[in-house]
């Protein structure tokens, strides 16, 4: 069984080294749509794979971190990175170029870590990320599966420890230590009701 939750956010970036001059040399933005698909062969006590209400917690907060923010590639020009951080209080620095393909891998890894750390309290079993689809435009998207997310050899390594959220973004989370907890693989305990 596969369930899907859709998230939306507005984000700016530059995708260096791509063929399109507009994309590679100009800051520009997109109205992103992100589909997170979870799967399981089991249903919980509510006869669901995973309650959509639970997805409104950590998963939604982390994806929403990209809303009205600028995403920066850690290997970009230092002057540009410093400029972006100086004039935007909401920024995220990634260890990979912020293309739709890499966004889909980043979100897959983030959601995968959330599920790994989640304390299941309603008899959920074997809930896994099936895929993540990132719609960058109405006509173009990238879909990431597990083999893509962890394909460091061919698609670039993404270590969650190398993703940096600005202080302003972390201040807006319901748990300001959420990212640190995920990096340390601490258990996340959801409320019994949402």
C-alpha positions as a printed Julia matrix, in Angstrom:
194×3 Matrix{Float64}:
  0.0    0.0     0.0
  1.3    3.46   -0.92
  0.05   6.73    0.54
  0.95  10.18   -0.76
  1.11  13.59    0.92
  1.63  16.77   -1.09
  3.59  19.76    0.22
  4.12  23.14   -1.45
  6.78  25.8    -1.0
  8.41  28.75   -2.77
 12.19  28.68   -3.04
 15.03  30.46   -4.82
 18.28  28.97   -6.08
 20.94  28.89   -8.77
 21.73  25.54  -10.39
 25.39  25.88  -11.32
 26.95  24.02  -14.26
 23.65  23.17  -15.95
 23.08  23.77  -19.67
 20.41  26.44  -19.25
 22.08  29.84  -18.89
 19.05  31.3   -17.08
 19.21  28.57  -14.44
 22.97  28.46  -13.99
 23.75  32.17  -13.82
 20.72  33.87  -12.29
 18.99  33.59   -8.94
 15.46  32.45   -9.71
 12.6   30.8    -7.91
 10.01  28.08   -8.3
  6.69  27.12   -6.79
  7.64  23.61   -5.74
  5.3   20.72   -5.1
  6.73  17.77   -3.2
  4.98  14.4    -3.11
  6.09  12.18   -0.26
  4.99   8.58   -0.84
  5.14   6.13    2.05
  4.53   2.4     1.83
  3.85  -0.56    4.07
  2.36  -4.03    3.87
  0.62  -3.36    7.21
 -2.05  -1.04    8.55
 -2.07   0.54   12.01
 -4.88   0.47   14.58
 -6.71   3.13   12.54
 -6.31   0.92    9.45
 -3.89   3.38    7.89
 -0.33   2.99    6.62
  0.69   6.14    8.51
 -1.65   8.84    9.76
 -1.5   11.98    7.6
 -1.83  13.92   10.86
  1.58  12.6    11.95
  3.08  13.82    8.68
  2.05  17.36    9.67
  4.68  17.26   12.39
  8.39  16.76   11.61
  8.07  15.94    7.91
  5.96  18.99    7.1
  8.11  21.27    9.26
 11.33  20.19    7.58
  9.98  20.53    4.04
  8.37  23.85    4.97
 11.85  25.03    6.01
 12.52  25.54    2.29
  9.56  27.92    1.9
 10.48  31.54    1.18
 14.12  30.6     1.5
 17.17  30.5    -0.73
 18.94  27.19   -1.21
 22.69  27.37   -1.68
 25.17  24.76   -2.89
 28.07  24.46   -0.43
 30.55  24.36   -3.34
 29.31  27.61   -4.86
 31.33  30.82   -4.92
 32.11  32.05   -1.37
 31.19  35.64   -2.2
 27.8   34.55   -3.53
 27.13  32.27   -0.54
 27.99  35.05    1.93
 25.84  37.53    0.01
 22.84  35.17    0.0
 23.19  34.52    3.72
 23.65  38.22    4.48
 20.49  39.32    2.71
 18.2   36.39    3.48
 17.47  35.23    7.0
 15.94  32.01    5.61
 18.54  29.92    3.81
 19.61  26.29    3.53
 23.04  25.14    2.45
 23.21  21.74    0.74
 26.22  19.56   -0.08
 24.75  19.09   -3.59
 23.56  21.44   -6.3
 19.9   22.42   -5.63
 18.4   20.84   -8.76
 15.01  19.11   -8.69
 16.87  15.79   -8.81
 18.99  16.6    -5.77
 16.04  18.14   -3.91
 14.18  14.83   -4.34
 17.18  12.93   -2.93
 17.56  15.37   -0.02
 13.88  15.1     0.92
 13.98  11.31    0.61
 16.91  11.13    3.04
 15.29  13.57    5.47
 11.95  11.72    5.54
 13.79   8.39    5.76
 15.64   9.64    8.85
 12.41  10.96   10.42
 10.8    7.53   10.0
 13.93   5.81   11.33
 13.76   7.94   14.48
  9.98   7.91   14.91
  8.56   6.03   17.86
  5.54   4.31   16.36
  2.73   4.41   18.91
 -0.28   3.17   16.95
  0.97  -0.23   15.77
  2.45   1.14   12.55
  4.81  -1.41   10.97
  7.5   -1.28    8.33
  6.58   2.22    7.15
  9.12   3.19    4.5
  9.67   5.97    2.01
  8.56   4.61   -1.35
  9.61   7.67   -3.37
  9.73  11.45   -3.34
  8.61  13.5    -6.33
  9.73  17.14   -6.62
  7.77  19.2    -9.13
  9.9   22.2   -10.0
  7.45  23.46  -12.63
  4.03  22.42  -13.9
  5.7   20.36  -16.61
  8.88  19.05  -14.99
  9.62  16.88  -11.98
 12.2   14.48  -10.57
 11.28  11.29   -8.71
 13.7    9.67   -6.3
 13.59   6.06   -5.14
 15.68   4.46   -2.4
 18.38   3.34   -4.84
 18.71   6.95   -6.06
 18.76   8.52   -2.6
 21.68   6.37   -1.51
 23.51   6.32   -4.86
 26.45   8.36   -3.58
 28.86   6.93   -6.15
 26.97   8.12   -9.23
 24.82  10.98   -7.94
 26.94  12.6    -5.23
 27.12  11.99   -1.52
 24.51  13.6     0.67
 25.32  13.48    4.36
 22.57  14.94    6.5
 25.33  16.39    8.71
 26.33  18.6     5.76
 22.89  20.22    5.42
 22.79  23.55    7.23
 19.6   25.41    8.12
 19.78  29.09    9.02
 19.11  30.07   12.63
 15.89  31.8    11.58
 14.51  28.59   10.08
 15.38  26.57   13.2
 13.74  29.19   15.42
 10.44  28.59   13.61
 10.37  24.84   14.3
  8.16  23.6    17.13
 11.3   21.85   18.44
 14.35  24.01   17.81
 16.56  20.95   18.34
 14.75  18.82   15.76
 17.65  18.69   13.3
 20.2   17.88   16.01
 17.96  15.06   17.26
 17.7   13.62   13.76
 21.45  13.84   13.23
 22.02  12.0    16.52
 19.27   9.49   15.63
 17.39  10.27   18.83
 13.88   8.92   19.14
 11.07  11.28   18.13
  7.98  10.74   20.25
  4.8   12.0    18.6
  1.8   13.02   20.68
 -0.83  10.33   21.2
 -3.27  12.58   19.31
 -2.72  15.34   16.77
